[in-house]
PDB file of C-alpha atoms in Angstrom:
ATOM      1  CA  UNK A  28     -11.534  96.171 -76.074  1.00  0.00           C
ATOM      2  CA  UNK A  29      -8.809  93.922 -74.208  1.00  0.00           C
ATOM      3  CA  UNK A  30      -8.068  95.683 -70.987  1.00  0.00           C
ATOM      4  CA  UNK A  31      -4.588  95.959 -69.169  1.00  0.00           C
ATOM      5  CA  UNK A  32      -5.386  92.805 -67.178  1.00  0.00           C
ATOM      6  CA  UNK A  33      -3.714  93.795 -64.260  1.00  0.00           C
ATOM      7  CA  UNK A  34      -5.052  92.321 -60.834  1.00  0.00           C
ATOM      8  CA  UNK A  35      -4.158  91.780 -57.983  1.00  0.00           C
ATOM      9  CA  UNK A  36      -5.768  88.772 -55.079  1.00  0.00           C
ATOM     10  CA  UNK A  37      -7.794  90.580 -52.553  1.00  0.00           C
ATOM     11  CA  UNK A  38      -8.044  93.979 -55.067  1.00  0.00           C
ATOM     12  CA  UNK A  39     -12.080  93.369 -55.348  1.00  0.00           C
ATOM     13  CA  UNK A  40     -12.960  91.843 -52.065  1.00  0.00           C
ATOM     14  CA  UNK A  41     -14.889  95.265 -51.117  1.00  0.00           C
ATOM     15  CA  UNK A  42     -17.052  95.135 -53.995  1.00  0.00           C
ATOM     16  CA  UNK A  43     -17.060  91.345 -53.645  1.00  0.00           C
ATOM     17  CA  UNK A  44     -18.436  91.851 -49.636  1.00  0.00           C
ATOM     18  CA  UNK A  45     -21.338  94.693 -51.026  1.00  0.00           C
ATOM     19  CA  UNK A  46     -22.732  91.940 -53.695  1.00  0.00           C
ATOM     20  CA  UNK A  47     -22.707  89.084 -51.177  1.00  0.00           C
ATOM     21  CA  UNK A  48     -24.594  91.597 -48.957  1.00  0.00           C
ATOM     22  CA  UNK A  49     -26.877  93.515 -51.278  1.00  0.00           C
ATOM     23  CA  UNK A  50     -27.586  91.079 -54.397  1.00  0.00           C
ATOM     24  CA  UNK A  51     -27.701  88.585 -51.732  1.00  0.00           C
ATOM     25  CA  UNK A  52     -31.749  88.469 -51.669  1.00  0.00           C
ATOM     26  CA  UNK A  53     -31.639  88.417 -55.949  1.00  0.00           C
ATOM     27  CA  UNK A  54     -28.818  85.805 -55.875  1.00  0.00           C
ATOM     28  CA  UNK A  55     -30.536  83.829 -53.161  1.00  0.00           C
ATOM     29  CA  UNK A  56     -33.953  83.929 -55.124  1.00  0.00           C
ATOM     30  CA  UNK A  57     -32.895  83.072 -58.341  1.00  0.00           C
ATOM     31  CA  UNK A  58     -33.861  79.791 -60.245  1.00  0.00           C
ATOM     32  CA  UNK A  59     -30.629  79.947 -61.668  1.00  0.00           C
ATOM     33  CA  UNK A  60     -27.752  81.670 -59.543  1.00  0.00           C
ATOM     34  CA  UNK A  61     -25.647  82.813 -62.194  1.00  0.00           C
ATOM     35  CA  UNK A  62     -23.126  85.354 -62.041  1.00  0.00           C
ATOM     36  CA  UNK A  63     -20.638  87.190 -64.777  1.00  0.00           C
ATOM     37  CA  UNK A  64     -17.402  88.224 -63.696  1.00  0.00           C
ATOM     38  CA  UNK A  65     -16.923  90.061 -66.852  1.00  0.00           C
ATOM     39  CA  UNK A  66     -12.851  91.367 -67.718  1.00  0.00           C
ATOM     40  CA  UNK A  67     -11.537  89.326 -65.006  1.00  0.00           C
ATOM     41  CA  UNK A  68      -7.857  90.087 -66.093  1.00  0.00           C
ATOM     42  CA  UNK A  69      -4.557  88.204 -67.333  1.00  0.00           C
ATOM     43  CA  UNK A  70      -5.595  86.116 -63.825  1.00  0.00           C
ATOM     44  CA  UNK A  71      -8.218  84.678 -62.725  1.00  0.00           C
ATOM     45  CA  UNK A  72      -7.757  85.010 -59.421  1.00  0.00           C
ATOM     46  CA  UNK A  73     -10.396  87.979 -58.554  1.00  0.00           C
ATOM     47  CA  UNK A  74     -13.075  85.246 -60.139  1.00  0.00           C
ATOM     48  CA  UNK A  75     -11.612  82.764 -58.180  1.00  0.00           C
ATOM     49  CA  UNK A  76     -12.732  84.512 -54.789  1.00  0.00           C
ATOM     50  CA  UNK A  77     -16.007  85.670 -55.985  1.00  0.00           C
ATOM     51  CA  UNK A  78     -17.091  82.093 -56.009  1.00  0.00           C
ATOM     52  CA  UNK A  79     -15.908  81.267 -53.043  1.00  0.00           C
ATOM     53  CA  UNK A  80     -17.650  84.583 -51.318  1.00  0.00           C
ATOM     54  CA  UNK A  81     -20.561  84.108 -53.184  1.00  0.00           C
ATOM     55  CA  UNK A  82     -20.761  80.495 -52.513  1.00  0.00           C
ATOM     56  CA  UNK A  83     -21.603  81.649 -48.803  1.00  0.00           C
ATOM     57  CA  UNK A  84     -24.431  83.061 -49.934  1.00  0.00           C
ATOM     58  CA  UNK A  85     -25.737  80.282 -52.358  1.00  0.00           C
ATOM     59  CA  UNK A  86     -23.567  77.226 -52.722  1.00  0.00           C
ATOM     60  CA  UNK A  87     -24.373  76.333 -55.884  1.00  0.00           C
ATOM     61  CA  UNK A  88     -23.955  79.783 -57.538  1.00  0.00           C
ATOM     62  CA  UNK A  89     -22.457  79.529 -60.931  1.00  0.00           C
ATOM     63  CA  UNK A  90     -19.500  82.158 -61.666  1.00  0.00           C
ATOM     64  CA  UNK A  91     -18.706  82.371 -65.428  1.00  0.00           C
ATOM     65  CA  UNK A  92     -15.492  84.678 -66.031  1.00  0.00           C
ATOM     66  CA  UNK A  93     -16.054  86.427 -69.166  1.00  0.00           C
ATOM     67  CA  UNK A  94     -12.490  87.838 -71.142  1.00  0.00           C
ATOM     68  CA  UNK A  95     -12.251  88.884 -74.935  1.00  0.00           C
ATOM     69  CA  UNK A  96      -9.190  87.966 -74.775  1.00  0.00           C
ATOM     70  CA  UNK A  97      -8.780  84.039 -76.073  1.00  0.00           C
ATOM     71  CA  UNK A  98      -5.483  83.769 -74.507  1.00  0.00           C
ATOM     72  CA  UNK A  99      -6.621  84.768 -70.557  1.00  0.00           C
ATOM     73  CA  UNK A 100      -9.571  82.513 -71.519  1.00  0.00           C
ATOM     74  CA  UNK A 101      -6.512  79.780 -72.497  1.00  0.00           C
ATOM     75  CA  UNK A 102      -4.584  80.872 -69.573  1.00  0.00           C
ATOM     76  CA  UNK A 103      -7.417  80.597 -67.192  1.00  0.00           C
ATOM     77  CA  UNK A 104      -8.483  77.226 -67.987  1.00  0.00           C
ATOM     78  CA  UNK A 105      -6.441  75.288 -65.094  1.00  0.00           C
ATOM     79  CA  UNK A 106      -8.428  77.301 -62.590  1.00  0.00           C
ATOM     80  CA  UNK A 107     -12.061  75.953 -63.963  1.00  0.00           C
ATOM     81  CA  UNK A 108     -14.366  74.174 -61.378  1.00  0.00           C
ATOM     82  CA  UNK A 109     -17.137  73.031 -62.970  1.00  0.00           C
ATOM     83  CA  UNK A 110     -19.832  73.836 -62.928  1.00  0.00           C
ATOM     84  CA  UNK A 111     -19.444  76.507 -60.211  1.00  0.00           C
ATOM     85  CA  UNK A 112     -16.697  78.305 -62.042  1.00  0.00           C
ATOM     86  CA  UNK A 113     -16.013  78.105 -65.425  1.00  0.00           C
ATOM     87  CA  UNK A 114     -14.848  80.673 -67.872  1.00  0.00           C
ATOM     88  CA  UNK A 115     -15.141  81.758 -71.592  1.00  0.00           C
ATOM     89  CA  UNK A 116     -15.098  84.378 -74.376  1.00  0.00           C
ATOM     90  CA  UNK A 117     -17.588  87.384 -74.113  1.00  0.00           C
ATOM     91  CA  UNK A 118     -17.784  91.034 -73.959  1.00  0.00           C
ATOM     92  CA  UNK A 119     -20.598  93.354 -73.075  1.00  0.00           C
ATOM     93  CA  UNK A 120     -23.182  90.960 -74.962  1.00  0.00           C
ATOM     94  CA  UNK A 121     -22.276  88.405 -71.771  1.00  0.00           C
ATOM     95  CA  UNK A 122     -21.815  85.560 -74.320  1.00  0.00           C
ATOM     96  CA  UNK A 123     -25.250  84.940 -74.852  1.00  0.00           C
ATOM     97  CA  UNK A 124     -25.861  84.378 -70.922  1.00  0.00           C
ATOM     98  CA  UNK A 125     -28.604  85.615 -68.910  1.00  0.00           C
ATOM     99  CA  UNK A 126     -27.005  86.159 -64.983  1.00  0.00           C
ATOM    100  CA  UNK A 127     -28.452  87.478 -62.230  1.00  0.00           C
ATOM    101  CA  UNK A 128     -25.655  89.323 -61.398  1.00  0.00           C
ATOM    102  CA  UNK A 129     -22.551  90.940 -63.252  1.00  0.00           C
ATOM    103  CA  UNK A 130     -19.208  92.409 -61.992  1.00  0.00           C
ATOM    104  CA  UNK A 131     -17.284  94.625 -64.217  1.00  0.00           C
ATOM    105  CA  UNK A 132     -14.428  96.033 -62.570  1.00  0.00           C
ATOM    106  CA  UNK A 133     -11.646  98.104 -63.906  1.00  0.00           C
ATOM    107  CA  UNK A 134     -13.316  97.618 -67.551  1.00  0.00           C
ATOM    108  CA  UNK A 135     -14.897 100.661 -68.499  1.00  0.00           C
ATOM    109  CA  UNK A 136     -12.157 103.163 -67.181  1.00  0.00           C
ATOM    110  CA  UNK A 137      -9.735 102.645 -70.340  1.00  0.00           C
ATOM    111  CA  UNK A 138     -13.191 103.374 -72.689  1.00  0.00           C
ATOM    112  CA  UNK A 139     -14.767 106.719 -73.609  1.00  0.00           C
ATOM    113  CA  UNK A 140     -17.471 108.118 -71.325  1.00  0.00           C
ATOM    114  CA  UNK A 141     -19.596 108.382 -74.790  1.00  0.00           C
ATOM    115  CA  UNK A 142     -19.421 104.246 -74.712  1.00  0.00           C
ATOM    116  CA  UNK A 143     -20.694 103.703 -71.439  1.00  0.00           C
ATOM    117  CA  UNK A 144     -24.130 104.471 -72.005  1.00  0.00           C
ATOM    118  CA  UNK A 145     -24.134 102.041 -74.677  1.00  0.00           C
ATOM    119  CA  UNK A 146     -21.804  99.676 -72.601  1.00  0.00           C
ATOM    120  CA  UNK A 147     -24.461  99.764 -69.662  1.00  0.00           C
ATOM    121  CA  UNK A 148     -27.247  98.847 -72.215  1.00  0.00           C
ATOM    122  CA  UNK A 149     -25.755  96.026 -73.420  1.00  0.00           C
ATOM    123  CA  UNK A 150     -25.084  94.408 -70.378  1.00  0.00           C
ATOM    124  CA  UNK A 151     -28.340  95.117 -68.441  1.00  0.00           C
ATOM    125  CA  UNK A 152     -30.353  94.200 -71.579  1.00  0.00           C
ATOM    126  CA  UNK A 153     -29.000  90.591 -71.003  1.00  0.00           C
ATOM    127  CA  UNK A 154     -29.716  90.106 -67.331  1.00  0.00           C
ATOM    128  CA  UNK A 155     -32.209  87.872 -65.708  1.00  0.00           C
ATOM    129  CA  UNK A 156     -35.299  89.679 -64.402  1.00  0.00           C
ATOM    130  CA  UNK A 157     -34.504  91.411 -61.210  1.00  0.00           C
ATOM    131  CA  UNK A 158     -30.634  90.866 -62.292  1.00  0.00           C
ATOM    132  CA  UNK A 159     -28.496  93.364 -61.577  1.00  0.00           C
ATOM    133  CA  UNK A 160     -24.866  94.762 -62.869  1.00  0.00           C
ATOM    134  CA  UNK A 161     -22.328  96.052 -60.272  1.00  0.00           C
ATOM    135  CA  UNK A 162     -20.052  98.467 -62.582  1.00  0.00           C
ATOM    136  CA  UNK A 163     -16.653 100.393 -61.029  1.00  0.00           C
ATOM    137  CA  UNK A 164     -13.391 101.064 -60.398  1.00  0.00           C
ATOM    138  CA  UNK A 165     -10.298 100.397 -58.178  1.00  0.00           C
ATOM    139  CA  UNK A 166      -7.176 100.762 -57.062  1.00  0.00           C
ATOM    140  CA  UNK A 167      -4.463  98.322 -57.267  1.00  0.00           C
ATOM    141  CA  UNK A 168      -4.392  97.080 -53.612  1.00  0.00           C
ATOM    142  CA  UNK A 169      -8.509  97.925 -53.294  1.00  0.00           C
ATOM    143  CA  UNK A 170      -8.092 100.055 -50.857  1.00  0.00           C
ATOM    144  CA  UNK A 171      -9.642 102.393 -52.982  1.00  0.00           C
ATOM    145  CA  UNK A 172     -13.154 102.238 -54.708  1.00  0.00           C
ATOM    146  CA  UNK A 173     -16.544 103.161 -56.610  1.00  0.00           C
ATOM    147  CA  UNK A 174     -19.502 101.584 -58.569  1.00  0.00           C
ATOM    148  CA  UNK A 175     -22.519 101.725 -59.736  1.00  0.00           C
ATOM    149  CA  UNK A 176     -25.492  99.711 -59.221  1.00  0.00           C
ATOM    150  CA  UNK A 177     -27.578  99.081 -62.316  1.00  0.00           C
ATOM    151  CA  UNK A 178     -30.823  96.918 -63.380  1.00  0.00           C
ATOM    152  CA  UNK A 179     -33.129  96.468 -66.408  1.00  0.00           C
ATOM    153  CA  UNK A 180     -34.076 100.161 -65.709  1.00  0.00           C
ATOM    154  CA  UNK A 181     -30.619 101.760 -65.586  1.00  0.00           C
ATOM    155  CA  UNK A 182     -28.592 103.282 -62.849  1.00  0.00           C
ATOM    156  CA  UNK A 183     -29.874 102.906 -59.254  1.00  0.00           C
ATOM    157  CA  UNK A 184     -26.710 104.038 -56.869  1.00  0.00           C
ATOM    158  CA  UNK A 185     -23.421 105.182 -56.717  1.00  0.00           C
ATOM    159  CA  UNK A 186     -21.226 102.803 -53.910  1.00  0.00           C
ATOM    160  CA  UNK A 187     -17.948 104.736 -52.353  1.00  0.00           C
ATOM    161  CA  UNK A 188     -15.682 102.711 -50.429  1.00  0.00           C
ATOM    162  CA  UNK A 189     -11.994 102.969 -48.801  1.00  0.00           C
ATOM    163  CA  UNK A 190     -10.098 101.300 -46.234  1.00  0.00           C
ATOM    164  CA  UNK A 191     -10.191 103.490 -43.696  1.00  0.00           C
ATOM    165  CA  UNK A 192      -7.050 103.123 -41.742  1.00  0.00           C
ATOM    166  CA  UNK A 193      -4.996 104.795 -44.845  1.00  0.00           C
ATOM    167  CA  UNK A 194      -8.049 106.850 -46.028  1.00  0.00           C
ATOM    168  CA  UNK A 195      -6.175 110.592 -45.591  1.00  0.00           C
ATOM    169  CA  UNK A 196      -9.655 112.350 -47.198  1.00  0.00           C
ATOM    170  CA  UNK A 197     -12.728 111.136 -48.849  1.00  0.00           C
ATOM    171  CA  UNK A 198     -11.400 113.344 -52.030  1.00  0.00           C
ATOM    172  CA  UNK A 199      -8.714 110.619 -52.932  1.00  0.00           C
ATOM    173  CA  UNK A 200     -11.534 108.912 -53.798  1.00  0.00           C
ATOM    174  CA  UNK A 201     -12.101 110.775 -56.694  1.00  0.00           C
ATOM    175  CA  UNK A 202      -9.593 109.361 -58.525  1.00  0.00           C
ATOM    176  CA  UNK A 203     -11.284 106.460 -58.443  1.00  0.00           C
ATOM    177  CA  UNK A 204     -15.163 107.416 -59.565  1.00  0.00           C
ATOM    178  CA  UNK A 205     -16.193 105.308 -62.523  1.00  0.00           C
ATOM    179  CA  UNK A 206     -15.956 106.485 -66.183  1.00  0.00           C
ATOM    180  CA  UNK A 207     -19.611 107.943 -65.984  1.00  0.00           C
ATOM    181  CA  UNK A 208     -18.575 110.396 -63.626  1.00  0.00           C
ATOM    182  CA  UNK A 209     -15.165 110.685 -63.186  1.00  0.00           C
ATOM    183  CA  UNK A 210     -14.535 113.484 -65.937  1.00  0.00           C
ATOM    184  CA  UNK A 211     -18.312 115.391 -64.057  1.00  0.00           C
ATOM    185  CA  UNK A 212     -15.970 116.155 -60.559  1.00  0.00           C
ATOM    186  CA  UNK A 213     -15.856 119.610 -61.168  1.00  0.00           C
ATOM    187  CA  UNK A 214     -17.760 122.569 -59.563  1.00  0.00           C
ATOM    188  CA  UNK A 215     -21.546 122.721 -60.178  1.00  0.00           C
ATOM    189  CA  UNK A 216     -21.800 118.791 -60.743  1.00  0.00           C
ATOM    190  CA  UNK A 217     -23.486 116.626 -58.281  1.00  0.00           C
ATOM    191  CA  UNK A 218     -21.022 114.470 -57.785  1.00  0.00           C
ATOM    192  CA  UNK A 219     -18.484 117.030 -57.108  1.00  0.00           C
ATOM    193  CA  UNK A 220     -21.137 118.337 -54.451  1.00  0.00           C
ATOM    194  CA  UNK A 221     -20.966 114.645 -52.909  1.00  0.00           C
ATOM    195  CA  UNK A 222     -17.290 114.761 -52.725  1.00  0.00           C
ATOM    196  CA  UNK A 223     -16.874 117.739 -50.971  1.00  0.00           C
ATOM    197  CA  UNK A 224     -19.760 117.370 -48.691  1.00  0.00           C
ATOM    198  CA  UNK A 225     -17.889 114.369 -47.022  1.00  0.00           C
ATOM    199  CA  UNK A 226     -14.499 115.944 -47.183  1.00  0.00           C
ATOM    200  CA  UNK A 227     -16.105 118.831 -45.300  1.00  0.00           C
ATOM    201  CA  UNK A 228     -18.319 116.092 -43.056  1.00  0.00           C
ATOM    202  CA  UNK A 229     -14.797 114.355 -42.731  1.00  0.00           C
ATOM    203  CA  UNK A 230     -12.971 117.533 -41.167  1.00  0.00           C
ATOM    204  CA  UNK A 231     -15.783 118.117 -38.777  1.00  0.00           C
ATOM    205  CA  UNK A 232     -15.608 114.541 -37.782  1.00  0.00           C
ATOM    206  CA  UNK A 233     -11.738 115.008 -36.539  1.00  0.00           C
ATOM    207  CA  UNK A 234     -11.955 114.963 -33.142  1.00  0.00           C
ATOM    208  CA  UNK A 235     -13.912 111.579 -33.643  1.00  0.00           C
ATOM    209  CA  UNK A 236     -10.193 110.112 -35.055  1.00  0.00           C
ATOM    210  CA  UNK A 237      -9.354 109.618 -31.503  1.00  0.00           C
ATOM    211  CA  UNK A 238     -11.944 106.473 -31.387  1.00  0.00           C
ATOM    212  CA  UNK A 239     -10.443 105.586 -34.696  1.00  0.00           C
ATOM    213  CA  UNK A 240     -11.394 105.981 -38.433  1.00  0.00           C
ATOM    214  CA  UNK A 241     -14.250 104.302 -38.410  1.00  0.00           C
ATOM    215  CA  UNK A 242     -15.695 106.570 -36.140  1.00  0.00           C
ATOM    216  CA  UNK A 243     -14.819 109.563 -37.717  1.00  0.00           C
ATOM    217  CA  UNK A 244     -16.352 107.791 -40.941  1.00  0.00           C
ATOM    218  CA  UNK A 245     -19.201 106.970 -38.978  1.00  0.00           C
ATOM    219  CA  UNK A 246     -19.735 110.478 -37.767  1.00  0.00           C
ATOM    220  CA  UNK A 247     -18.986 112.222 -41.235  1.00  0.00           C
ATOM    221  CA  UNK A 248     -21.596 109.977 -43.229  1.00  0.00           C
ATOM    222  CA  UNK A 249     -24.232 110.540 -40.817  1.00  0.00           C
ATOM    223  CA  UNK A 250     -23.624 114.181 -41.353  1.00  0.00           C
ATOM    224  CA  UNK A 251     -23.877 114.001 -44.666  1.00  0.00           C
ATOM    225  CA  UNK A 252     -27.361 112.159 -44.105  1.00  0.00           C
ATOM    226  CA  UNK A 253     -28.268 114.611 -42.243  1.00  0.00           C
ATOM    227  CA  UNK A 254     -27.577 117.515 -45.178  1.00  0.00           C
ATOM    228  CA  UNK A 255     -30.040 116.031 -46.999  1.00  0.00           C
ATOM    229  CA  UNK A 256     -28.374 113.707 -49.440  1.00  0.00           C
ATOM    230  CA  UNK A 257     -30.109 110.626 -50.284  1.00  0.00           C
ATOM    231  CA  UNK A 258     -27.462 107.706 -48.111  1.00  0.00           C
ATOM    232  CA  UNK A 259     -29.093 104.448 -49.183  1.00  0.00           C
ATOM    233  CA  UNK A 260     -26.998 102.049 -46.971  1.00  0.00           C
ATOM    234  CA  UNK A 261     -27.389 101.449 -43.224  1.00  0.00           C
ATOM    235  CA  UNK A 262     -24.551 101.988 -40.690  1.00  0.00           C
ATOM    236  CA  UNK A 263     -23.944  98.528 -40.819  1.00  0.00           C
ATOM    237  CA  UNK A 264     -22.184  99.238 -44.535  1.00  0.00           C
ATOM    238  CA  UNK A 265     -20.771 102.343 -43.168  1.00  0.00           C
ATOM    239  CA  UNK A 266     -18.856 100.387 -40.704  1.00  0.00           C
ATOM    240  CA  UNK A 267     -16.379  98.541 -43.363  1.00  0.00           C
ATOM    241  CA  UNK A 268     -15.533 102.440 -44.849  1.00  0.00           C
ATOM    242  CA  UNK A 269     -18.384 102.754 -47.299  1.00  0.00           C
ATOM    243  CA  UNK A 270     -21.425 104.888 -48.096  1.00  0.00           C
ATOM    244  CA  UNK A 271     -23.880 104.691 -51.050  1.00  0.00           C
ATOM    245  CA  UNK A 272     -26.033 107.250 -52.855  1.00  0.00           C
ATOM    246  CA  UNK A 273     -28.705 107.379 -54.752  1.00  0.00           C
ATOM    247  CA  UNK A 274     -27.661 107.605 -58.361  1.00  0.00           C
ATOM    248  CA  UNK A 275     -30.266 110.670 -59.303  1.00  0.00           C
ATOM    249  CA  UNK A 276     -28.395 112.578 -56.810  1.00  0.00           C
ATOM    250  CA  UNK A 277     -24.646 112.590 -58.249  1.00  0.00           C
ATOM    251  CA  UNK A 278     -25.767 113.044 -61.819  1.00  0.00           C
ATOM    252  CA  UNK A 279     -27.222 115.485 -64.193  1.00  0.00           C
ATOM    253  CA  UNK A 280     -27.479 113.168 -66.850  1.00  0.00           C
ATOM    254  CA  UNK A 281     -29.078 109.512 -65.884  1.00  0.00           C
TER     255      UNK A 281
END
């Protein structure tokens, strides 16, 4: 299905800083450092800067934006630097490719939750062994977002992230969960339970605002760590306004 397309430069460079980080050992290992940027928009400007932030971590990844769209593919042509970014026509199949490492952002959100299972098959069935897909949503400006880490095996962790000098409450983020779990943020779901465990962490962390938000973010994920719910990341992550779960724990149905 042809998304919107709409992007924006910068809107991914959250998600973009959690791959270099975290698929950095898999991308760094790899015989061949491939990476999908699958959906990249009517510009290809978000697969633009995930070369050049990957390229930090291996500098001769190869980025291959993926559209269904012929006409972005057209369009995106003039912005092709072989062999380290190139771009083509593909869907969830990945055009016959086998990366180590796949961002789809802002793709699934316009589909049915009934096709993401299916979706998520596709794609991981055509990764590289120990590849992984990184598979969420955002706002516009990316100040604002989720997604979920996935391998050969499925689902592995849900990734929460906001800039935290306009973050008002960790609920906003809601808004933003991806299609797997947006429609389950309703009491008696896990991921509801998340939600309101670090809006309730976040209020008790209020008189750490006068330090600053990061503080207070600080303060309220290590509370939430401290309930009991399975916080993957170190507070190194935490620092840059983000916090990931284990993926068992926001979902009854993995």
């Amino acid at each position: 299905m042809v998304t919107r397309g709409t992007t924006n430069p910068n809107r991914l460079r959250r998600v973009d800083s959690w791959i270099a980080d975290c698929a950095g050992p898999v991308l760094r290992d790899a015989e061949d450092p491939l990476v999908v940027d699958l959906g990249y928009g009517a510009t290809p400007v978000t697969a633009v800067e995930l070369r050049a932030r990957l390229a930090r971590v291996r500098a001769d990844v190869r980025v291959v934006g993926l559209e269904i769209d012929q006409e972005r593919v057209a369009a995106a042509a003039p912005s092709a630097d072989p062999p380290g970014l190139t771009f083509a026509r593909g869907g969830f199949e990945l055009a016959g490719l086998r990366p180590v490492v796949v961002r789809a952002l802002n793709v699934l959100r316009q589909y049915d939750e009934a096709e993401v299972a299916r979706a998520w098959a596709t794609m991981t069935g055509a990764l590289a062994p120990d590849g992984l897909v990184v598979e969420g949503t955002c706002d516009e400006l990316g100040r604002l977002a989720a997604w979920v880490c996935l391998d050969r095996s499925g689902p592995r962790s849900l990734t929460l992230a906001a800039r935290l000098s306009t973050l008002d409450t960790p609920a906003t983020l809601a808004e933003r969960l991806p299609k797997a779990l947006i429609h389950h943020n309703v009491p008696g779901e896990p991921v509801h339970d998340l939600l309101r465990a670090l809006d309730d962490a976040w209020r008790n962390a209020a008189p750490y605002a006068a330090f600053g938000a990061r503080q207070r973010w600080l303060r309220a994920v290590a509370e939430v760590k401290a309930a009991g719910w399975p916080v993957l990341d170190r507070p190194a992550r935490w620092r840059l306004g983000e916090v990931t779960v284990a993926w068992a724990a926001v979902t009854k149905f993995s």
